[in-house]
Amino acid sequence: MDKKELFESRGQKQVFRFWGELSEEERANLNSQAAEIDLEELDKLVATLVKGGSGQASVDFSALEPAPYISIPENVDTDPDWQEAKRLGEEALESGKVAAFTVAGGQGTRLGYDGPKGTYPVTPVKQKTLFQVFAEKIQAARVRYGCKLPWFIMTSDVNHAATVAFFEENKNFGLAEDSVVFFRQGRMPAVDHDGKIILESKGSIAMSPDGHGGALRALDRSGSFQAMEDDGIEILSYFQVDNPLVQPADPYFIGFHLKSGSTLSSKMLPKAYEKEKLGHFCVLNGVSQVVEYSDMPDELCALRDPDGQLSFRAGSIAIHVIDVKFARSLVAPESTVSLPFHRADKKIPFVNEAGEVQKTDTPNGVKFEMFVFDSIPFASNPIVIETTRLNDFSPVKNAEGTDSPETCKADQIKLFREWFTAAGIEIPSDYDKAIEVSALFAYTEDAFVEAWSKKPQELDFSSEIYVG
Ligand code: UTP
């Protein structure tokens, strides 16, 4: 049975309704899109997520508890647990067991920037792009730990070619060619509210990336898991493309992961206020999981401990350390579990009966996405450790307001000012210009203090300051 017949027999005949008008090339394109679609999987998603209400597994909120986490001690430098973690993390980095992994396949609709998000200029003085910031941090870690620290970057159809071209134009920001690996995530078709696959043009299905949780399938399909195993990589340091403050090779985090025998660890931030839009680390009947902010009842968001802190304060910032073996086991053919899909209602341009492309002001269809944090319930001893905003989290999500380029630049400047203070550099009280430190000079406060003591620079506080 060819694809056309198959789709017709499965109630999706609208996909091929303009077949007679398509050129050979358009037909080939439509056929290859159709080949990407697992109709059995789609039927199940339509039955559960589209026709069966939201279909998300319902949570028994009365049994939900806040997840425990490892909090930052008063003095990290003298805390035996944190120091042991650091040592273990450094050993893992030095022995080449760690790879950096960035998910960069998203569409970045909220930012509204024309291009892959990683090519967005984000630093306060030099306007370096997100990708350059990560490249410099990775390069700094490679030098510091004398390791390969390969960098895996997941793209999607929407931005793959532009991302690869951007790295080529910039000569990989000095990183060896074979140490940066790009692979494409999978796609899912969008359907209307009756479960019918939507055509975005006469010869093309409306398809979109399958969510950051699609990373696991894509790592497998692209051969990246195998390449990691061949290279002795056991641990992935996972982060999102929109967060330039992240530490892509944090020895404390990696060390706690190893020390506790966890297979998937996460960083948390105490939520700044009740309704802050971060997922919540929770435990339900002994199983760890993240409950999305949109699913969390207001009463639980507002619940407080006797000392006044929010009870469900552990906010997820999408920074994880993941065992390669564990991630691989989730997508192996013999795996008995799989990440669930979530439903997102979207406005999706479509072709009408007459073959004209139409836009809509109200959501007319459903996209399906998987989330990486849905692997947490399947992990062994999935620990959570605390971090601080300036040391790890200031994402660029929106064009304006919270989590925007402006707030992110302000946070970077705040962090670098703290480093200056720690190194004993006096900043004039009326200094209000930008400061930027290249990760190639230092990318943690300790490293900055050390580097500055060896190589102090003349600073001119009459203009912006760049330490590189
Ligand atoms: P977001 O949830 O912020 O989505 O992604 P987005 O697509 O970047 O932006 P909006 O919602 O359209 O404005 C968080 C991270 O997950 C990656 C993104 O690239 C970002 O690093 N991601 C998201 C993927 O890699 N693939 C996806 O399918 C979705």
mmCIF file of C-alpha atoms in Angstrom, residues 108-462:
data_model
loop_
_atom_site.group_PDB
_atom_site.id
_atom_site.type_symbol
_atom_site.label_atom_id
_atom_site.label_comp_id
_atom_site.label_asym_id
_atom_site.label_seq_id
_atom_site.Cartn_x
_atom_site.Cartn_y
_atom_site.Cartn_z
ATOM 1 C CA GLY A 108 11.229 30.757 19.618
ATOM 2 C CA THR A 109 7.870 32.282 18.764
ATOM 3 C CA ARG A 110 7.674 34.457 21.879
ATOM 4 C CA LEU A 111 10.980 36.180 21.171
ATOM 5 C CA GLY A 112 9.871 36.790 17.598
ATOM 6 C CA TYR A 113 13.438 36.768 16.262
ATOM 7 C CA ASP A 114 14.022 35.794 12.666
ATOM 8 C CA GLY A 115 16.621 33.046 12.920
ATOM 9 C CA PRO A 116 17.714 30.241 15.258
ATOM 10 C CA LYS A 117 17.504 31.486 18.837
ATOM 11 C CA GLY A 118 21.127 30.526 19.453
ATOM 12 C CA THR A 119 22.167 33.216 16.947
ATOM 13 C CA TYR A 120 20.500 35.932 19.030
ATOM 14 C CA PRO A 121 22.951 38.589 20.349
ATOM 15 C CA VAL A 122 22.750 38.501 24.101
ATOM 16 C CA THR A 123 25.802 39.852 25.967
ATOM 17 C CA PRO A 124 25.759 43.399 27.343
ATOM 18 C CA VAL A 125 28.923 44.868 25.771
ATOM 19 C CA LYS A 126 30.070 42.774 22.809
ATOM 20 C CA GLN A 127 26.599 41.538 21.787
ATOM 21 C CA LYS A 128 27.889 37.982 21.540
ATOM 22 C CA THR A 129 25.313 35.428 20.507
ATOM 23 C CA LEU A 130 23.958 32.707 22.758
ATOM 24 C CA PHE A 131 25.901 30.080 20.803
ATOM 25 C CA GLN A 132 29.148 32.043 21.208
ATOM 26 C CA VAL A 133 28.604 32.357 24.960
ATOM 27 C CA PHE A 134 28.181 28.584 25.298
ATOM 28 C CA ALA A 135 31.113 27.899 22.958
ATOM 29 C CA GLU A 136 33.394 30.063 25.114
ATOM 30 C CA LYS A 137 32.220 28.399 28.320
ATOM 31 C CA ILE A 138 32.776 24.967 26.821
ATOM 32 C CA GLN A 139 36.207 25.957 25.541
ATOM 33 C CA ALA A 140 37.104 27.307 29.004
ATOM 34 C CA ALA A 141 36.008 24.025 30.606
ATOM 35 C CA ARG A 142 38.007 22.017 28.071
ATOM 36 C CA VAL A 143 41.132 23.943 28.998
ATOM 37 C CA ARG A 144 40.415 23.850 32.733
ATOM 38 C CA TYR A 145 39.818 20.086 32.864
ATOM 39 C CA GLY A 146 42.022 19.042 29.953
ATOM 40 C CA CYS A 147 39.158 17.121 28.396
ATOM 41 C CA LYS A 148 37.355 16.803 25.066
ATOM 42 C CA LEU A 149 33.914 17.787 26.433
ATOM 43 C CA PRO A 150 32.106 17.294 23.103
ATOM 44 C CA TRP A 151 29.114 19.526 22.460
ATOM 45 C CA PHE A 152 25.913 17.982 21.082
ATOM 46 C CA ILE A 153 23.371 20.432 19.717
ATOM 47 C CA MET A 154 19.840 19.391 18.856
ATOM 48 C CA THR A 155 18.244 21.416 16.082
ATOM 49 C CA SER A 156 14.988 20.926 14.238
ATOM 50 C CA ASP A 157 13.863 21.160 10.652
ATOM 51 C CA VAL A 158 12.916 24.777 11.284
ATOM 52 C CA ASN A 159 16.491 25.854 12.036
ATOM 53 C CA HIS A 160 18.967 23.079 11.256
ATOM 54 C CA ALA A 161 20.503 24.487 8.085
ATOM 55 C CA ALA A 162 20.733 28.026 9.483
ATOM 56 C CA THR A 163 22.340 26.762 12.706
ATOM 57 C CA VAL A 164 24.968 24.688 10.942
ATOM 58 C CA ALA A 165 25.715 27.575 8.547
ATOM 59 C CA PHE A 166 26.104 29.958 11.504
ATOM 60 C CA PHE A 167 28.738 27.722 13.107
ATOM 61 C CA GLU A 168 30.530 27.374 9.768
ATOM 62 C CA GLU A 169 30.595 31.141 9.243
ATOM 63 C CA ASN A 170 32.045 31.567 12.716
ATOM 64 C CA LYS A 171 34.543 28.709 12.329
ATOM 65 C CA ASN A 172 32.878 26.912 15.240
ATOM 66 C CA PHE A 173 34.055 29.743 17.512
ATOM 67 C CA GLY A 174 37.440 28.033 17.609
ATOM 68 C CA LEU A 175 36.107 24.626 18.708
ATOM 69 C CA ALA A 176 37.498 21.626 16.823
ATOM 70 C CA GLU A 177 35.121 20.571 14.069
ATOM 71 C CA ASP A 178 34.658 17.003 15.278
ATOM 72 C CA SER A 179 33.871 18.202 18.798
ATOM 73 C CA VAL A 180 30.570 19.876 17.884
ATOM 74 C CA VAL A 181 27.814 17.530 16.748
ATOM 75 C CA PHE A 182 24.493 18.683 15.298
ATOM 76 C CA PHE A 183 21.480 16.466 14.947
ATOM 77 C CA ARG A 184 17.874 17.095 14.089
ATOM 78 C CA GLN A 185 14.943 16.275 16.324
ATOM 79 C CA GLY A 186 11.783 14.610 15.078
ATOM 80 C CA ARG A 187 8.566 16.276 13.976
ATOM 81 C CA MET A 188 4.917 15.692 14.672
ATOM 82 C CA PRO A 189 1.955 16.635 12.500
ATOM 83 C CA ALA A 190 -0.586 19.144 13.759
ATOM 84 C CA VAL A 191 -4.224 18.033 13.751
ATOM 85 C CA ASP A 192 -7.531 19.872 13.881
ATOM 86 C CA HIS A 193 -10.010 19.356 16.706
ATOM 87 C CA ASP A 194 -11.429 16.294 14.904
ATOM 88 C CA GLY A 195 -8.002 14.700 14.756
ATOM 89 C CA LYS A 196 -7.511 15.336 11.035
ATOM 90 C CA ILE A 197 -3.943 16.132 9.974
ATOM 91 C CA ILE A 198 -3.669 19.766 8.826
ATOM 92 C CA LEU A 199 -2.158 20.734 5.484
ATOM 93 C CA GLU A 200 -0.244 24.033 5.539
ATOM 94 C CA SER A 201 -0.170 24.139 1.750
ATOM 95 C CA LYS A 202 -1.540 21.883 -0.976
ATOM 96 C CA GLY A 203 1.561 19.715 -0.907
ATOM 97 C CA SER A 204 2.793 20.093 2.644
ATOM 98 C CA ILE A 205 1.666 18.878 6.075
ATOM 99 C CA ALA A 206 1.762 21.293 9.046
ATOM 100 C CA MET A 207 4.561 19.705 11.063
ATOM 101 C CA SER A 208 6.474 21.014 14.058
ATOM 102 C CA PRO A 209 9.284 19.877 16.375
ATOM 103 C CA ASP A 210 8.227 17.183 18.850
ATOM 104 C CA GLY A 211 9.295 19.102 21.985
ATOM 105 C CA HIS A 212 12.553 19.043 23.945
ATOM 106 C CA GLY A 213 11.567 15.576 25.173
ATOM 107 C CA GLY A 214 12.034 14.512 21.554
ATOM 108 C CA ALA A 215 15.750 14.770 22.372
ATOM 109 C CA LEU A 216 15.882 11.199 23.611
ATOM 110 C CA ARG A 217 14.466 9.691 20.416
ATOM 111 C CA ALA A 218 16.606 11.996 18.322
ATOM 112 C CA LEU A 219 19.829 11.174 20.194
ATOM 113 C CA ASP A 220 19.081 7.552 19.467
ATOM 114 C CA ARG A 221 17.996 7.866 15.841
ATOM 115 C CA SER A 222 20.877 10.158 14.916
ATOM 116 C CA GLY A 223 23.444 7.673 16.236
ATOM 117 C CA SER A 224 24.561 10.168 18.891
ATOM 118 C CA PHE A 225 24.051 7.733 21.770
ATOM 119 C CA GLN A 226 26.249 5.223 19.972
ATOM 120 C CA ALA A 227 28.891 7.860 19.257
ATOM 121 C CA MET A 228 28.860 8.829 22.938
ATOM 122 C CA GLU A 229 29.266 5.278 24.061
ATOM 123 C CA ASP A 230 32.141 4.732 21.605
ATOM 124 C CA ASP A 231 33.775 7.865 22.999
ATOM 125 C CA GLY A 232 33.418 6.906 26.665
ATOM 126 C CA ILE A 233 30.783 9.574 27.361
ATOM 127 C CA GLU A 234 28.615 8.528 30.300
ATOM 128 C CA ILE A 235 27.018 11.789 31.384
ATOM 129 C CA LEU A 236 25.158 14.577 29.587
ATOM 130 C CA SER A 237 25.147 18.112 30.909
ATOM 131 C CA TYR A 238 21.792 19.254 29.515
ATOM 132 C CA PHE A 239 20.725 22.896 29.063
ATOM 133 C CA GLN A 240 18.479 25.047 26.911
ATOM 134 C CA VAL A 241 19.641 27.396 24.210
ATOM 135 C CA ASP A 242 18.010 30.481 25.714
ATOM 136 C CA ASN A 243 19.907 30.670 29.014
ATOM 137 C CA PRO A 244 23.383 32.267 28.764
ATOM 138 C CA LEU A 245 24.010 32.175 32.514
ATOM 139 C CA VAL A 246 24.022 28.364 32.670
ATOM 140 C CA GLN A 247 27.203 26.541 33.693
ATOM 141 C CA PRO A 248 27.611 23.848 31.040
ATOM 142 C CA ALA A 249 30.243 21.949 33.072
ATOM 143 C CA ASP A 250 29.442 22.407 36.742
ATOM 144 C CA PRO A 251 31.597 20.017 38.822
ATOM 145 C CA TYR A 252 29.396 20.364 41.926
ATOM 146 C CA PHE A 253 26.277 19.356 40.029
ATOM 147 C CA ILE A 254 27.954 16.479 38.211
ATOM 148 C CA GLY A 255 29.532 15.363 41.483
ATOM 149 C CA PHE A 256 26.257 15.297 43.428
ATOM 150 C CA HIS A 257 24.732 13.314 40.585
ATOM 151 C CA LEU A 258 27.508 10.713 40.828
ATOM 152 C CA LYS A 259 27.718 10.698 44.614
ATOM 153 C CA SER A 260 24.027 9.940 44.990
ATOM 154 C CA GLY A 261 23.814 7.310 42.260
ATOM 155 C CA SER A 262 21.201 9.368 40.455
ATOM 156 C CA THR A 263 20.474 8.712 36.784
ATOM 157 C CA LEU A 264 18.832 12.100 36.163
ATOM 158 C CA SER A 265 19.561 15.125 38.350
ATOM 159 C CA SER A 266 18.103 18.599 38.206
ATOM 160 C CA LYS A 267 18.887 22.088 39.392
ATOM 161 C CA MET A 268 16.263 24.129 41.203
ATOM 162 C CA LEU A 269 15.722 27.728 42.200
ATOM 163 C CA PRO A 270 13.506 28.741 45.081
ATOM 164 C CA LYS A 271 10.555 30.418 43.351
ATOM 165 C CA ALA A 272 10.653 34.207 43.696
ATOM 166 C CA TYR A 273 6.884 34.444 44.192
ATOM 167 C CA GLU A 274 3.850 32.129 44.336
ATOM 168 C CA LYS A 275 2.860 32.255 40.682
ATOM 169 C CA GLU A 276 6.310 32.375 39.123
ATOM 170 C CA LYS A 277 6.095 30.394 35.890
ATOM 171 C CA LEU A 278 8.428 27.535 36.785
ATOM 172 C CA GLY A 279 7.542 23.850 36.978
ATOM 173 C CA HIS A 280 7.485 22.436 40.516
ATOM 174 C CA PHE A 281 9.657 19.569 41.722
ATOM 175 C CA CYS A 282 7.238 17.293 43.552
ATOM 176 C CA VAL A 283 6.866 13.758 44.849
ATOM 177 C CA LEU A 284 3.661 11.789 44.360
ATOM 178 C CA ASN A 285 3.369 8.473 46.154
ATOM 179 C CA GLY A 286 7.121 8.197 46.317
ATOM 180 C CA VAL A 287 7.674 9.086 42.639
ATOM 181 C CA SER A 288 9.540 12.285 41.746
ATOM 182 C CA GLN A 289 8.134 14.472 39.005
ATOM 183 C CA VAL A 290 7.753 17.996 37.727
ATOM 184 C CA VAL A 291 4.261 19.484 37.837
ATOM 185 C CA GLU A 292 3.920 22.295 35.337
ATOM 186 C CA TYR A 293 3.020 25.728 36.672
ATOM 187 C CA SER A 294 -0.163 25.753 34.617
ATOM 188 C CA ASP A 295 -1.335 22.499 36.274
ATOM 189 C CA MET A 296 -0.536 23.464 39.867
ATOM 190 C CA PRO A 297 -3.578 24.542 41.923
ATOM 191 C CA ASP A 298 -3.368 28.069 43.376
ATOM 192 C CA GLU A 299 -3.731 26.774 46.959
ATOM 193 C CA LEU A 300 -0.650 24.611 46.579
ATOM 194 C CA CYS A 301 1.341 27.427 45.001
ATOM 195 C CA ALA A 302 0.439 29.601 47.990
ATOM 196 C CA LEU A 303 1.068 26.964 50.678
ATOM 197 C CA ARG A 304 3.776 27.972 53.164
ATOM 198 C CA ASP A 305 6.014 26.186 55.669
ATOM 199 C CA PRO A 306 5.937 27.310 59.320
ATOM 200 C CA ASP A 307 9.032 29.457 58.635
ATOM 201 C CA GLY A 308 7.134 31.377 55.931
ATOM 202 C CA GLN A 309 8.852 29.892 52.870
ATOM 203 C CA LEU A 310 6.705 28.594 50.024
ATOM 204 C CA SER A 311 6.262 24.844 50.526
ATOM 205 C CA PHE A 312 6.350 24.032 46.800
ATOM 206 C CA ARG A 313 9.244 26.395 46.199
ATOM 207 C CA ALA A 314 11.567 24.183 44.162
ATOM 208 C CA GLY A 315 11.256 25.622 40.659
ATOM 209 C CA SER A 316 12.564 23.739 37.635
ATOM 210 C CA ILE A 317 14.971 25.664 35.396
ATOM 211 C CA ALA A 318 15.548 22.949 32.798
ATOM 212 C CA ILE A 319 19.135 22.181 33.736
ATOM 213 C CA HIS A 320 19.892 18.497 34.142
ATOM 214 C CA VAL A 321 22.649 15.955 34.363
ATOM 215 C CA ILE A 322 21.556 12.764 32.640
ATOM 216 C CA ASP A 323 23.177 9.333 32.460
ATOM 217 C CA VAL A 324 23.587 8.288 28.848
ATOM 218 C CA LYS A 325 22.690 4.683 29.693
ATOM 219 C CA PHE A 326 19.476 5.739 31.397
ATOM 220 C CA ALA A 327 18.405 8.067 28.578
ATOM 221 C CA ARG A 328 19.159 5.365 26.036
ATOM 222 C CA SER A 329 17.196 2.752 27.967
ATOM 223 C CA LEU A 330 14.063 4.916 27.765
ATOM 224 C CA VAL A 331 14.010 4.779 23.975
ATOM 225 C CA ALA A 332 15.401 1.279 23.462
ATOM 226 C CA PRO A 333 13.048 -1.093 21.569
ATOM 227 C CA GLU A 334 12.644 -3.205 24.709
ATOM 228 C CA SER A 335 11.707 -0.200 26.864
ATOM 229 C CA THR A 336 8.379 -0.650 28.596
ATOM 230 C CA VAL A 337 7.903 3.070 29.229
ATOM 231 C CA SER A 338 7.771 6.105 26.991
ATOM 232 C CA LEU A 339 7.568 9.837 27.500
ATOM 233 C CA PRO A 340 4.009 11.082 27.244
ATOM 234 C CA PHE A 341 3.004 13.687 24.702
ATOM 235 C CA HIS A 342 1.382 16.937 25.825
ATOM 236 C CA ARG A 343 -1.202 18.849 23.892
ATOM 237 C CA ALA A 344 -0.673 22.489 22.867
ATOM 238 C CA ASP A 345 -3.536 24.384 21.252
ATOM 239 C CA LYS A 346 -2.179 26.675 18.530
ATOM 240 C CA LYS A 347 -3.221 28.919 15.659
ATOM 241 C CA ILE A 348 -2.102 26.952 12.647
ATOM 242 C CA PRO A 349 -2.252 28.300 9.084
ATOM 243 C CA PHE A 350 -4.102 25.814 6.882
ATOM 244 C CA VAL A 351 -5.389 25.308 3.330
ATOM 245 C CA ASN A 352 -9.117 25.398 2.799
ATOM 246 C CA GLU A 353 -11.151 23.243 0.397
ATOM 247 C CA ALA A 354 -10.278 25.623 -2.433
ATOM 248 C CA GLY A 355 -6.574 25.191 -1.771
ATOM 249 C CA GLU A 356 -6.100 28.719 -0.395
ATOM 250 C CA VAL A 357 -3.838 29.278 2.622
ATOM 251 C CA GLN A 358 -5.832 30.688 5.540
ATOM 252 C CA LYS A 359 -4.726 32.221 8.844
ATOM 253 C CA THR A 360 -6.800 32.184 11.987
ATOM 254 C CA ASP A 361 -7.128 34.384 15.091
ATOM 255 C CA THR A 362 -8.196 31.555 17.352
ATOM 256 C CA PRO A 363 -6.534 28.217 18.033
ATOM 257 C CA ASN A 364 -7.741 25.814 15.360
ATOM 258 C CA GLY A 365 -5.463 22.884 15.949
ATOM 259 C CA VAL A 366 -3.329 20.861 18.273
ATOM 260 C CA LYS A 367 0.414 20.248 18.326
ATOM 261 C CA PHE A 368 2.015 17.401 20.254
ATOM 262 C CA GLU A 369 5.172 17.812 22.328
ATOM 263 C CA MET A 370 7.239 15.728 24.735
ATOM 264 C CA PHE A 371 9.098 17.233 27.696
ATOM 265 C CA VAL A 372 12.505 16.128 28.970
ATOM 266 C CA PHE A 373 11.453 16.427 32.606
ATOM 267 C CA ASP A 374 8.878 13.669 32.067
ATOM 268 C CA SER A 375 11.802 11.225 32.277
ATOM 269 C CA ILE A 376 12.283 12.074 35.967
ATOM 270 C CA PRO A 377 9.667 9.562 37.237
ATOM 271 C CA PHE A 378 11.594 6.761 35.506
ATOM 272 C CA ALA A 379 14.991 7.737 36.923
ATOM 273 C CA SER A 380 16.807 6.112 39.840
ATOM 274 C CA ASN A 381 17.174 8.436 42.805
ATOM 275 C CA PRO A 382 16.552 11.636 40.795
ATOM 276 C CA ILE A 383 18.118 14.291 43.002
ATOM 277 C CA VAL A 384 17.547 18.039 42.896
ATOM 278 C CA ILE A 385 20.167 20.598 43.911
ATOM 279 C CA GLU A 386 19.757 24.285 44.606
ATOM 280 C CA THR A 387 21.469 26.991 42.597
ATOM 281 C CA THR A 388 21.233 30.772 42.395
ATOM 282 C CA ARG A 389 19.730 32.843 39.631
ATOM 283 C CA LEU A 390 22.877 34.708 38.739
ATOM 284 C CA ASN A 391 24.944 31.538 38.642
ATOM 285 C CA ASP A 392 22.597 29.621 36.381
ATOM 286 C CA PHE A 393 19.395 31.160 35.126
ATOM 287 C CA SER A 394 18.264 34.192 33.197
ATOM 288 C CA PRO A 395 16.545 32.970 30.047
ATOM 289 C CA VAL A 396 15.639 34.982 26.975
ATOM 290 C CA LYS A 397 12.061 33.935 26.274
ATOM 291 C CA ASN A 398 10.095 37.109 25.511
ATOM 292 C CA ALA A 399 10.821 40.167 23.386
ATOM 293 C CA GLU A 400 9.998 42.437 26.346
ATOM 294 C CA GLY A 401 9.253 42.291 30.072
ATOM 295 C CA THR A 402 10.222 39.283 32.167
ATOM 296 C CA ASP A 403 12.811 36.885 30.788
ATOM 297 C CA SER A 404 13.664 39.239 27.946
ATOM 298 C CA PRO A 405 16.974 40.365 26.411
ATOM 299 C CA GLU A 406 16.854 43.394 28.720
ATOM 300 C CA THR A 407 16.467 41.421 31.981
ATOM 301 C CA CYS A 408 19.083 38.932 30.822
ATOM 302 C CA LYS A 409 21.643 41.668 30.121
ATOM 303 C CA ALA A 410 20.910 43.265 33.492
ATOM 304 C CA ASP A 411 21.501 39.905 35.210
ATOM 305 C CA GLN A 412 24.782 39.374 33.392
ATOM 306 C CA ILE A 413 25.982 42.812 34.479
ATOM 307 C CA LYS A 414 24.900 42.118 38.066
ATOM 308 C CA LEU A 415 26.864 38.862 38.059
ATOM 309 C CA PHE A 416 30.021 40.454 36.660
ATOM 310 C CA ARG A 417 29.782 43.277 39.209
ATOM 311 C CA GLU A 418 29.704 40.637 41.960
ATOM 312 C CA TRP A 419 32.830 39.058 40.516
ATOM 313 C CA PHE A 420 34.572 42.432 40.463
ATOM 314 C CA THR A 421 33.674 42.977 44.113
ATOM 315 C CA ALA A 422 34.901 39.480 45.034
ATOM 316 C CA ALA A 423 38.219 40.228 43.328
ATOM 317 C CA GLY A 424 38.530 43.459 45.309
ATOM 318 C CA ILE A 425 37.972 45.730 42.303
ATOM 319 C CA GLU A 426 36.332 48.928 43.364
ATOM 320 C CA ILE A 427 33.521 50.069 41.113
ATOM 321 C CA PRO A 428 32.732 53.792 41.418
ATOM 322 C CA SER A 429 29.343 54.168 43.135
ATOM 323 C CA ASP A 430 27.916 56.143 40.197
ATOM 324 C CA TYR A 431 29.066 53.639 37.560
ATOM 325 C CA ASP A 432 25.989 52.575 35.615
ATOM 326 C CA LYS A 433 27.404 51.223 32.369
ATOM 327 C CA ALA A 434 27.621 47.671 31.128
ATOM 328 C CA ILE A 435 30.254 45.171 32.240
ATOM 329 C CA GLU A 436 31.064 41.927 30.458
ATOM 330 C CA VAL A 437 33.571 39.187 31.193
ATOM 331 C CA SER A 438 34.417 36.620 28.542
ATOM 332 C CA ALA A 439 34.169 33.016 29.699
ATOM 333 C CA LEU A 440 37.600 32.609 28.119
ATOM 334 C CA PHE A 441 38.906 34.864 30.907
ATOM 335 C CA ALA A 442 36.782 33.210 33.615
ATOM 336 C CA TYR A 443 33.298 31.788 33.948
ATOM 337 C CA THR A 444 32.864 31.383 37.676
ATOM 338 C CA GLU A 445 33.519 33.827 40.473
ATOM 339 C CA ASP A 446 36.385 31.738 41.893
ATOM 340 C CA ALA A 447 38.014 31.463 38.500
ATOM 341 C CA PHE A 448 37.625 35.214 37.989
ATOM 342 C CA VAL A 449 39.269 36.048 41.324
ATOM 343 C CA GLU A 450 42.150 33.734 40.491
ATOM 344 C CA ALA A 451 42.533 34.942 36.901
ATOM 345 C CA TRP A 452 42.360 38.592 37.967
ATOM 346 C CA SER A 453 45.031 38.128 40.631
ATOM 347 C CA LYS A 454 47.358 36.743 37.949
ATOM 348 C CA LYS A 455 46.366 39.116 35.182
ATOM 349 C CA PRO A 456 44.765 42.344 36.414
ATOM 350 C CA GLN A 457 43.754 44.787 33.696
ATOM 351 C CA GLU A 458 43.543 48.562 33.445
ATOM 352 C CA LEU A 459 39.882 49.522 33.806
ATOM 353 C CA ASP A 460 38.403 52.708 32.390
ATOM 354 C CA PHE A 461 35.184 53.439 34.233
ATOM 355 C CA SER A 462 34.283 56.273 31.852
#
